Tab-separated table of C-alpha atoms in Angstrom:
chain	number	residue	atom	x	y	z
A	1	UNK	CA	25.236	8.271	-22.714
A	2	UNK	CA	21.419	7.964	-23.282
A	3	UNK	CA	19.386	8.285	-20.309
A	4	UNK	CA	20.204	10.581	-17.092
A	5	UNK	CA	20.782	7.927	-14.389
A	6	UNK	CA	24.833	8.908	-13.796
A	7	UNK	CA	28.090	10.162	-16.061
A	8	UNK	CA	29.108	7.507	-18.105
A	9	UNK	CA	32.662	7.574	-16.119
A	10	UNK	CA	31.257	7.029	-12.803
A	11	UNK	CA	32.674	5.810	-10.212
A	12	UNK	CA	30.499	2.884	-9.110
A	13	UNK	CA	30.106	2.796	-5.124
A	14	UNK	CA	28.611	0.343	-3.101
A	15	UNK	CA	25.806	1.787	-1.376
A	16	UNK	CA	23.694	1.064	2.150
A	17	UNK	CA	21.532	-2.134	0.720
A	18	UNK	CA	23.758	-2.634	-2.185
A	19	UNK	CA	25.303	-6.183	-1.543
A	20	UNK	CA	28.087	-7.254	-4.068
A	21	UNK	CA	28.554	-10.991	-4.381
A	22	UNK	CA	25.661	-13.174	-2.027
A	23	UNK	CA	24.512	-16.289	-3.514
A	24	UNK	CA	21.090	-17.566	-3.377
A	25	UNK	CA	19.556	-20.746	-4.602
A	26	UNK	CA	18.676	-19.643	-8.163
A	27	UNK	CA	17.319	-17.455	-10.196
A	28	UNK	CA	13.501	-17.292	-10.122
A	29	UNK	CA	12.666	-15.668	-13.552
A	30	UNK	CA	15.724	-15.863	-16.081
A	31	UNK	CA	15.988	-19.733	-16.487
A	32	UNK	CA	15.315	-18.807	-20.065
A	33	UNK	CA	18.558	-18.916	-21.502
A	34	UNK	CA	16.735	-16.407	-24.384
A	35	UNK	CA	16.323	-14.246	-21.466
A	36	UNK	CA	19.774	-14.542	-19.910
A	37	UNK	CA	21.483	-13.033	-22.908
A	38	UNK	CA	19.561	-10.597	-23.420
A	39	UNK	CA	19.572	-9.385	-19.663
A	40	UNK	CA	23.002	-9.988	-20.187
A	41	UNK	CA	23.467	-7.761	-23.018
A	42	UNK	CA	21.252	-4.893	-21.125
A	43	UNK	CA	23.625	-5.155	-18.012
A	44	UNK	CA	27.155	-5.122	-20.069
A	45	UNK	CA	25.101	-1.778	-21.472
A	46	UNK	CA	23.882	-0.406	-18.107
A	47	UNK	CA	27.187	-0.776	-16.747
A	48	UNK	CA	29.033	1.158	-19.443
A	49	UNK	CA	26.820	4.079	-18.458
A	50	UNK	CA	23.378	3.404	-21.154
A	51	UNK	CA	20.516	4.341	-18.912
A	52	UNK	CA	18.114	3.319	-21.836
A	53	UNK	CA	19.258	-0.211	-21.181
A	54	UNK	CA	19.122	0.037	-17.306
A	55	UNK	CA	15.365	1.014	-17.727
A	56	UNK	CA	14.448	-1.517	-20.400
A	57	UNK	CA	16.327	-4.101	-17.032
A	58	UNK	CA	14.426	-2.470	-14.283
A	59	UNK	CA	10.824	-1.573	-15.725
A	60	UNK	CA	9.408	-4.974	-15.450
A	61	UNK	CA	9.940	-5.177	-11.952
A	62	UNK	CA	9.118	-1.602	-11.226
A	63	UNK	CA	5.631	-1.828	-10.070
A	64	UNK	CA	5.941	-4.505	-8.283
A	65	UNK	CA	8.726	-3.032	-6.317
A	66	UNK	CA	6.570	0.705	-5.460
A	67	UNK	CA	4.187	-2.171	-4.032
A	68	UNK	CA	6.861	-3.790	-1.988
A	69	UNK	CA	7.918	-0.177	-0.822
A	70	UNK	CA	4.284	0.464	-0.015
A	71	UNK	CA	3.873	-2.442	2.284
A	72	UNK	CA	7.001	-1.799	4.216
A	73	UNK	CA	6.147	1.754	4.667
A	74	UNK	CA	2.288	2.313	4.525
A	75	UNK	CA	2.166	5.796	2.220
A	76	UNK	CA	2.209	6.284	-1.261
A	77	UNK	CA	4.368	9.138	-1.207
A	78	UNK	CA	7.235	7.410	0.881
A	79	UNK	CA	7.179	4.116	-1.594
A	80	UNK	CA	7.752	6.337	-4.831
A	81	UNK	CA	10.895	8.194	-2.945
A	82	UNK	CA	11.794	4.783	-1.588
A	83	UNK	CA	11.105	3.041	-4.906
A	84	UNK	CA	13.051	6.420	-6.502
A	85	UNK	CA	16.184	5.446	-4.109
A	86	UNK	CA	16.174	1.734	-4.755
A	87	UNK	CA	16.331	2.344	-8.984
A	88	UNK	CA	19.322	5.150	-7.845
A	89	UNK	CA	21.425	2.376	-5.598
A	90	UNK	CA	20.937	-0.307	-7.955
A	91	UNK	CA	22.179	2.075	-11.120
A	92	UNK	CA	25.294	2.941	-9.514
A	93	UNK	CA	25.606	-0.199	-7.928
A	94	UNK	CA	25.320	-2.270	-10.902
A	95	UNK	CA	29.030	-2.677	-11.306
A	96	UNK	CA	28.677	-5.370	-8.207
A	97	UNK	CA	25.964	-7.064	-9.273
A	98	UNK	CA	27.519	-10.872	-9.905
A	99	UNK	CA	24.376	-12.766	-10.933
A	100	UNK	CA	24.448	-15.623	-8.291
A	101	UNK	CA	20.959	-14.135	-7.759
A	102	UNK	CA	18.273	-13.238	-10.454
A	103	UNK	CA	18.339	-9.194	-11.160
A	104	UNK	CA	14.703	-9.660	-9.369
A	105	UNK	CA	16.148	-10.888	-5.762
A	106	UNK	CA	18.701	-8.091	-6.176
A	107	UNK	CA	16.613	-5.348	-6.558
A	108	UNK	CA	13.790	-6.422	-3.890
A	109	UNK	CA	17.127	-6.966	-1.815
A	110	UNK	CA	17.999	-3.426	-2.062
A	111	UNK	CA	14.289	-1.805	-1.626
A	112	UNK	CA	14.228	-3.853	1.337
A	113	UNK	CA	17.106	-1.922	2.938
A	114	UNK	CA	15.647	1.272	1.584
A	115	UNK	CA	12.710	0.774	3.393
A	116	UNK	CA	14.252	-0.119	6.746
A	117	UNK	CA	16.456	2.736	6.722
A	118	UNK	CA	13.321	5.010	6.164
A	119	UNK	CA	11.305	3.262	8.696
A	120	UNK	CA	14.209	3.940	11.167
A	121	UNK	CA	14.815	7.247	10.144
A	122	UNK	CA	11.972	8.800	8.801
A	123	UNK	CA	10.214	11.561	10.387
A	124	UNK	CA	6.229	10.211	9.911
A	125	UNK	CA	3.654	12.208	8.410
A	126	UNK	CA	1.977	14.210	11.245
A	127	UNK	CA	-1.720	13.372	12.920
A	128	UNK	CA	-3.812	16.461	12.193
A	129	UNK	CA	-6.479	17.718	14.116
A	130	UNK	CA	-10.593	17.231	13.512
A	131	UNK	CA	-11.249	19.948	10.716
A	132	UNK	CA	-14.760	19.278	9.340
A	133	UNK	CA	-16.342	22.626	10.193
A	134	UNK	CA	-19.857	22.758	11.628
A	135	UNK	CA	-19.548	19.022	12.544
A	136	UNK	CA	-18.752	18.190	15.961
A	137	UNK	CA	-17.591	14.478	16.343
A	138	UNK	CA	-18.344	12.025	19.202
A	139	UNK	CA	-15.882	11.340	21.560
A	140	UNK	CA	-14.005	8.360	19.537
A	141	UNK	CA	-13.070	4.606	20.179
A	142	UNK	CA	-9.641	5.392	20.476
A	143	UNK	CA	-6.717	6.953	18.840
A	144	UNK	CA	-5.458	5.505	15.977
A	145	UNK	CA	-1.135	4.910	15.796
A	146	UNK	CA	-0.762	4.911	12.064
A	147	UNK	CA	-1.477	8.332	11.047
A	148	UNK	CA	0.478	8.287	8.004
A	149	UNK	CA	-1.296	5.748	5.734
A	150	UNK	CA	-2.043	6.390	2.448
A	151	UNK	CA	-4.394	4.808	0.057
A	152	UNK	CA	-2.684	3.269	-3.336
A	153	UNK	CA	-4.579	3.196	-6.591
A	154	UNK	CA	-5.382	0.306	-8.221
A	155	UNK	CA	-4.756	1.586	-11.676
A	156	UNK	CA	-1.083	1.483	-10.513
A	157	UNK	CA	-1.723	-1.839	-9.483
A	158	UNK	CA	-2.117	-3.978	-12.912
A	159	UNK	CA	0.909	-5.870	-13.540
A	160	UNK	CA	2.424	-5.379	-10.028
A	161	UNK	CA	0.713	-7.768	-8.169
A	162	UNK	CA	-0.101	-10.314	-10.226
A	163	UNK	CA	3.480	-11.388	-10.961
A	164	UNK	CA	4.359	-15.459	-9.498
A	165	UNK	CA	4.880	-15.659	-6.041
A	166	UNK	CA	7.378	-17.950	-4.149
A	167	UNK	CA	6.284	-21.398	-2.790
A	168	UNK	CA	6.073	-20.421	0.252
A	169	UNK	CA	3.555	-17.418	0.328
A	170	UNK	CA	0.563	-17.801	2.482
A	171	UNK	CA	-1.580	-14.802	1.396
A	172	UNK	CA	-3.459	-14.250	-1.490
A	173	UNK	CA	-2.050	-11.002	-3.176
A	174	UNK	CA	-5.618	-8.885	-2.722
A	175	UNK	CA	-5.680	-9.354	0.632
A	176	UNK	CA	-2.033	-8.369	1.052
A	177	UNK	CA	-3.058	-5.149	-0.386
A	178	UNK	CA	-5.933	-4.281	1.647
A	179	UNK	CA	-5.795	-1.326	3.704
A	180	UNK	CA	-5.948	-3.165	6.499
A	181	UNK	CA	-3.381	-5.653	5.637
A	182	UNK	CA	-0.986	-2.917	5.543
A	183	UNK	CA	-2.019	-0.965	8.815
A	184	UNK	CA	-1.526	-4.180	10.707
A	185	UNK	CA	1.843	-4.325	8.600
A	186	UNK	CA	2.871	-0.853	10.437
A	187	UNK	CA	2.600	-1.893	13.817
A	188	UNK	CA	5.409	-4.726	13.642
A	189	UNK	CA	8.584	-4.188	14.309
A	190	UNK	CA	11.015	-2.892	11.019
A	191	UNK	CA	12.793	-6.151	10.869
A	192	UNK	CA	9.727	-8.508	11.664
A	193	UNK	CA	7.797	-6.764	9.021
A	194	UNK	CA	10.685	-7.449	6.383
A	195	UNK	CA	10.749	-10.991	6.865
A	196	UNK	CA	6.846	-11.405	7.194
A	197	UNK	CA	6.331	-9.784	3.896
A	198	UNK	CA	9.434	-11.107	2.173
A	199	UNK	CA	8.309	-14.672	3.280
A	200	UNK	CA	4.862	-14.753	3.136
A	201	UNK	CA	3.411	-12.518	1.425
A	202	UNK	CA	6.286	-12.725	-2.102
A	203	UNK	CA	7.366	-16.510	-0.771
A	204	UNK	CA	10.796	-16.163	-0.431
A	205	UNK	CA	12.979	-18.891	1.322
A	206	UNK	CA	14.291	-18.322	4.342
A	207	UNK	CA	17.900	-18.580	3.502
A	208	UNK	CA	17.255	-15.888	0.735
A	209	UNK	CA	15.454	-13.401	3.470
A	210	UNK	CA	18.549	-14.032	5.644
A	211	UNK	CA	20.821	-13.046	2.702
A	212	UNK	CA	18.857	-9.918	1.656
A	213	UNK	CA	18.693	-8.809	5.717
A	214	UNK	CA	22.524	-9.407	6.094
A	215	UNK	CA	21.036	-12.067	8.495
A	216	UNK	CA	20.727	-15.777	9.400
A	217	UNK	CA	18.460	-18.286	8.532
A	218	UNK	CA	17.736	-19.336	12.595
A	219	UNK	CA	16.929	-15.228	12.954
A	220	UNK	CA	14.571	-14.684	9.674
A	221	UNK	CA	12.748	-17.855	11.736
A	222	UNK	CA	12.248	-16.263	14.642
A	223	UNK	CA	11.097	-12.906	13.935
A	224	UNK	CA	8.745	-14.831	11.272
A	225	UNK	CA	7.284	-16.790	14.501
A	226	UNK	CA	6.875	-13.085	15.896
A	227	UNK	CA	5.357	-11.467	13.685
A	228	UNK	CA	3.240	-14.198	12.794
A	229	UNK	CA	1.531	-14.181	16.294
A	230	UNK	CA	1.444	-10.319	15.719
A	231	UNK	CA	-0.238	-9.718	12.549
A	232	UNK	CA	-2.979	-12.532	14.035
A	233	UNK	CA	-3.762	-10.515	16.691
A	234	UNK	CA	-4.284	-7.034	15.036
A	235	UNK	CA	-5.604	-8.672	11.851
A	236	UNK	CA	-7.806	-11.263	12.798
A	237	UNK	CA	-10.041	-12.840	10.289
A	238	UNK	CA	-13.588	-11.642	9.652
A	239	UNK	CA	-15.543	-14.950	9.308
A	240	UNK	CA	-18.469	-13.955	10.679
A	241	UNK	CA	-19.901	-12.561	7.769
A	242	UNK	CA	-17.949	-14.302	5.076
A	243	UNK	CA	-15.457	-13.098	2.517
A	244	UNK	CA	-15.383	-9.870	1.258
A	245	UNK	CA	-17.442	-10.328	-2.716
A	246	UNK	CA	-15.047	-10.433	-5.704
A	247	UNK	CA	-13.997	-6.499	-6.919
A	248	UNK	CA	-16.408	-5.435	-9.636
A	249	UNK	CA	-18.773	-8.414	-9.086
A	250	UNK	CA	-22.670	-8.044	-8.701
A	251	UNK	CA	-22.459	-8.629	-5.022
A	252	UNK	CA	-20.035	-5.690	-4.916
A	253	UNK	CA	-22.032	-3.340	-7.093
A	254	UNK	CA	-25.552	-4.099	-5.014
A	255	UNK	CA	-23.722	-3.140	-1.895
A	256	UNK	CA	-21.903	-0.131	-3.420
A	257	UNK	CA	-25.135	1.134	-5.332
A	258	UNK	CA	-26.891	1.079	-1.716
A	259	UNK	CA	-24.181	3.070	-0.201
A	260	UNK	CA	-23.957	5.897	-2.562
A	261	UNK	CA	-27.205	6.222	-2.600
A	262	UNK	CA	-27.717	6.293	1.380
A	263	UNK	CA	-24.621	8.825	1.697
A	264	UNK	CA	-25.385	11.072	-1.072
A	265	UNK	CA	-29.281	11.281	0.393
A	266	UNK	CA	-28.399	11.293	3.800
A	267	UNK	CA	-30.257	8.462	4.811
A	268	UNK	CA	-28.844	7.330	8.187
A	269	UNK	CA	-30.995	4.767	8.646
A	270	UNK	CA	-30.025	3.082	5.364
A	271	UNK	CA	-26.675	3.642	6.056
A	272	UNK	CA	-26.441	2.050	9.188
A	273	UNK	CA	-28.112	-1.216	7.854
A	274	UNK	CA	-25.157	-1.377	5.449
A	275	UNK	CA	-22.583	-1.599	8.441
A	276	UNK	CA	-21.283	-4.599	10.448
A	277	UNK	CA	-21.942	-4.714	13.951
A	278	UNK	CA	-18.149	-4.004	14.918
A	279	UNK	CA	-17.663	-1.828	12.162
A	280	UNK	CA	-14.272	0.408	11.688
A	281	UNK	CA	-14.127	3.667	11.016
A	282	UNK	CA	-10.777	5.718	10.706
A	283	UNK	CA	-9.565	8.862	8.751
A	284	UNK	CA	-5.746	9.042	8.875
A	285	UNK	CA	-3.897	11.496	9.051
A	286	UNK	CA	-6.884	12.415	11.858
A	287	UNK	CA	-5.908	9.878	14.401
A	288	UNK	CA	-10.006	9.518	15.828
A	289	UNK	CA	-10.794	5.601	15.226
A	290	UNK	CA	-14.681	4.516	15.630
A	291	UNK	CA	-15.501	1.143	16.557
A	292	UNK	CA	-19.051	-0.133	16.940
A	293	UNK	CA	-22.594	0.218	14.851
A	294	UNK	CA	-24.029	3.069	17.207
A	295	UNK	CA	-20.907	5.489	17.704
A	296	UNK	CA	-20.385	5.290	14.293
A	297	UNK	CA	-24.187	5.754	13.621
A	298	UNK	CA	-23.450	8.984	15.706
A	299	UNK	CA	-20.435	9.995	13.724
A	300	UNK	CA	-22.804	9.715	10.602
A	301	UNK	CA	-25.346	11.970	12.324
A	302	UNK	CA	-23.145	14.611	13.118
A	303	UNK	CA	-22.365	14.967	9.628
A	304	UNK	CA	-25.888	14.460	8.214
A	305	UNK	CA	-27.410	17.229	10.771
A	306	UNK	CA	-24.732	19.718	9.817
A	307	UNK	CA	-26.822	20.128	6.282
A	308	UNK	CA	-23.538	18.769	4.147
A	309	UNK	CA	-24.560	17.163	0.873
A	310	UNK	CA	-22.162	15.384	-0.967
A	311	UNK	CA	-21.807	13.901	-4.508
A	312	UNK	CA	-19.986	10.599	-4.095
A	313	UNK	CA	-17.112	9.733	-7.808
A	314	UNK	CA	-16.467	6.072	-7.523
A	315	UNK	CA	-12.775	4.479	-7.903
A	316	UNK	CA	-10.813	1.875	-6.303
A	317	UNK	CA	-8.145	1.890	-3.832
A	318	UNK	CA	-6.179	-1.091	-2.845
A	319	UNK	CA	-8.218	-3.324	-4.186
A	320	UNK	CA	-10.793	-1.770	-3.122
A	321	UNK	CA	-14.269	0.226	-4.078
A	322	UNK	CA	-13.596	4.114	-3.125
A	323	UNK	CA	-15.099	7.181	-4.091
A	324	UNK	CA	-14.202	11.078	-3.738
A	325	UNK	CA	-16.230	12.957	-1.923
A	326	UNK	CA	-17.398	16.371	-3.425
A	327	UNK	CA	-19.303	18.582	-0.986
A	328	UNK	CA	-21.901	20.728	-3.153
A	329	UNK	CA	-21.688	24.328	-2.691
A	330	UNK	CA	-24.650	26.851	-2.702
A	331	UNK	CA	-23.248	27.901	-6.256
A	332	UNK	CA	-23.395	24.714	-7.558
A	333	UNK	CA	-19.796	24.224	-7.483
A	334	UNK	CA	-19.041	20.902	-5.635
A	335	UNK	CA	-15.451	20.751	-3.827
A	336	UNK	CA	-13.329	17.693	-3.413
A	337	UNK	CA	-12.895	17.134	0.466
A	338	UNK	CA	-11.430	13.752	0.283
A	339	UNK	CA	-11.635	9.616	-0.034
A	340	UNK	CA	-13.578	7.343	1.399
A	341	UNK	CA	-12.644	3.334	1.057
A	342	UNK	CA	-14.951	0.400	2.064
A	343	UNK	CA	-13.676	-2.615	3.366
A	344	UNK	CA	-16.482	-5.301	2.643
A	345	UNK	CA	-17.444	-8.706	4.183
A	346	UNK	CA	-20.223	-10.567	2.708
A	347	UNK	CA	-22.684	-8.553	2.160
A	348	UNK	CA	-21.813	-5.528	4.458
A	349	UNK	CA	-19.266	-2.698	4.936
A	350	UNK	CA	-16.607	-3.650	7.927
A	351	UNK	CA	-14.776	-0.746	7.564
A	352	UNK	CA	-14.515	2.890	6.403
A	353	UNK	CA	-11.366	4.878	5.764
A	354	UNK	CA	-11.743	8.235	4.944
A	355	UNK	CA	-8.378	9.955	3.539
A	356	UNK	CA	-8.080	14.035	3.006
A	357	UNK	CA	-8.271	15.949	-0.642
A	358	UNK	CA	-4.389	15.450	-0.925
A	359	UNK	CA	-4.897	12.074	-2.359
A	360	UNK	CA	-7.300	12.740	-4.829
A	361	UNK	CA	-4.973	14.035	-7.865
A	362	UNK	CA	-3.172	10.055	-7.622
A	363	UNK	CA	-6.757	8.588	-8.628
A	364	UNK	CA	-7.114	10.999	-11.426
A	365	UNK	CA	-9.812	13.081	-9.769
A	366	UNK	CA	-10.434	16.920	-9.980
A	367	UNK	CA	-10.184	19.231	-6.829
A	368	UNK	CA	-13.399	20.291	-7.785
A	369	UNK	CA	-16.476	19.490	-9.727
A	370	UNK	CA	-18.417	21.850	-11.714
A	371	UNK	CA	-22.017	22.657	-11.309
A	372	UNK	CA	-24.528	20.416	-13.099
């Protein structure tokens, strides 16, 4: 055998997610007939145990599916084990695999079920208490529900999201990324959240949702209508200020050049004038959530009159602009303390998401920074 997916004897099993003979309408990317025989010629291969070939099958679809896995689940770190589990069921589920739907529907068919079994079972990421030292923060907004999101980089991003959608998908595929996209994603129901995603963000008919789901086409309806009405309520539109400027544009660059330059002086005043007036600040997995110009204003000043200077490294998350912080030290040294994302609109900053250290090896940044 070449490759380590499984013996090349092994006994194929059908696995939780791993159905073995559903039809669907058709096949969405191998009309080629080119592109039939060779898929064919990479499955006949798979199956007999070459995990060179069942790579070659899977790796176009690979990124795209950690993306899925991310929207179901909201953290980096449970999408790659999820995405990790899907490539494992589909290898040694392969033997069932009938083509009556394209290798594509299959596999998001089986990361689906992946995904709901983790949301069921999975034991979340704990909140974590404030841990800023010297800084004592207001009394916040609220307490935020989904401590366990995670930021994705974009450089994982190329090729993932950009692949053709179904007819029927109603969001544009940035937006579906955004960070807060996805937190509104975690606060619907396991199911609901399948179908909405499934159907409108990939486009996916309903009768091929209610085949993946093990479900019916009246039911994939339903909880659509649901979670429909959901998502509108916890992610409303932000018109008032317009759309947020295209990523790496000149209206993106003015407003990030202002901001980097406010935080790293520690101009509040500056800052402030950035911000929206209902502006969001939250720093999961620290479950304190600011909402509102002036207590964030005061969140700001906390950490301005502690005498904390910070270097800000840009990068992009979710679509994105983000930057690592780096906190300079009195020996020059300047230590990574974690990841701030913007969420723009027009020409201001709705939101601000501020993630701990742990993330900041996945965007290819340094725990550290020496001294200039």
């Amino acid at each position: 055998m070449s490759g380590t997916w499984a013996p090349t004897n092994r006994p194929v099993r059908a696995l939780a997610g791993v159905h073995t003979g559903w039809r669907c309408d058709k096949a969405r990317e191998e009309g080629d007939a080119t592109v039939r025989v060779v898929a064919a010629d990479l499955i006949s291969r798979a199956r007999a145990g070459d995990g060179d070939a069942f790579r070659e099958l899977t790796e176009p679809y690979r990124r795209e599916l950690q993306v899925h896995c991310y929207r179901m689940l909201g953290s980096f770190q449970d999408a790659e084990d999820a995405l990790q589990e899907t490539l494992l069921a589909a290898w040694q589920g392969l033997e069932g695999f009938e083509g009556r739907a394209s290798l594509r529907t299959w596999l998001y068919r089986i990361a689906t079920n992946r995904c709901l079994n983790a949301r069921r079972s999975a034991s979340r990421r704990p909140a974590k208490e404030w841990d800023v030292p010297e800084v004592e923060p207001p009394e916040p907004t609220r307490l935020g529900e989904v401590v366990w999101l995670e930021p994705f980089p974009d450089a994982l991003l190329e090729g993932a999201i950009d692949v053709p959608l179904g007819p029927e998908a109603r969001y544009e595929q940035t937006e579906s990324i955004s960070l807060a996209f996805v937190t509104a994603l975690q606060l619907l129901p396991p199911r609901q959240l399948a179908v909405l995603i499934l159907r409108d963000v990939l486009g996916f008919h309903a009768n091929e949702v209610a085949d993946m789901l093990d479900s019916t086409v009246e039911s994939v309806n339903s909880a659509l209508k649901r979670a429909r009405a959901s998502l509108q309520r916890r992610h409303p539109p932000t018109a008032e200020y317009g759309p947020p400027p295209a990523p790496d544009s000149p209206s993106e660059d003015a407003i990030v050049a202002k901001f980097v330059s406010a935080y790293e002086s520690r101009d509040l005043d500056t800052l402030v004038a950035l911000l929206t007036d209902d502006v969001f600040i939250s720093m999961p997995p620290i479950p304190l959530e600011y909402q509102g110009r002036d207590v964030v204003a005061r969140l700001f000043a906390s950490i301005f009159r502690s005498g904390r200077s910070f270097d800000l490294v840009p990068t992009r998350a979710n679509r994105q602009p983000a930057f690592g912080t780096y906190l300079r030290a009195p020996t020059g040294i300047r230590h990574g303390t974690g990841l701030l994302v913007l969420t723009l609109t027009g020409d201001r900053i709705y939101a601000v998401t501020r993630f701990d250290n742990s993330v900041l090896p996945w965007f290819g940044l340094p725990r550290s920074l020496p001294s200039r």
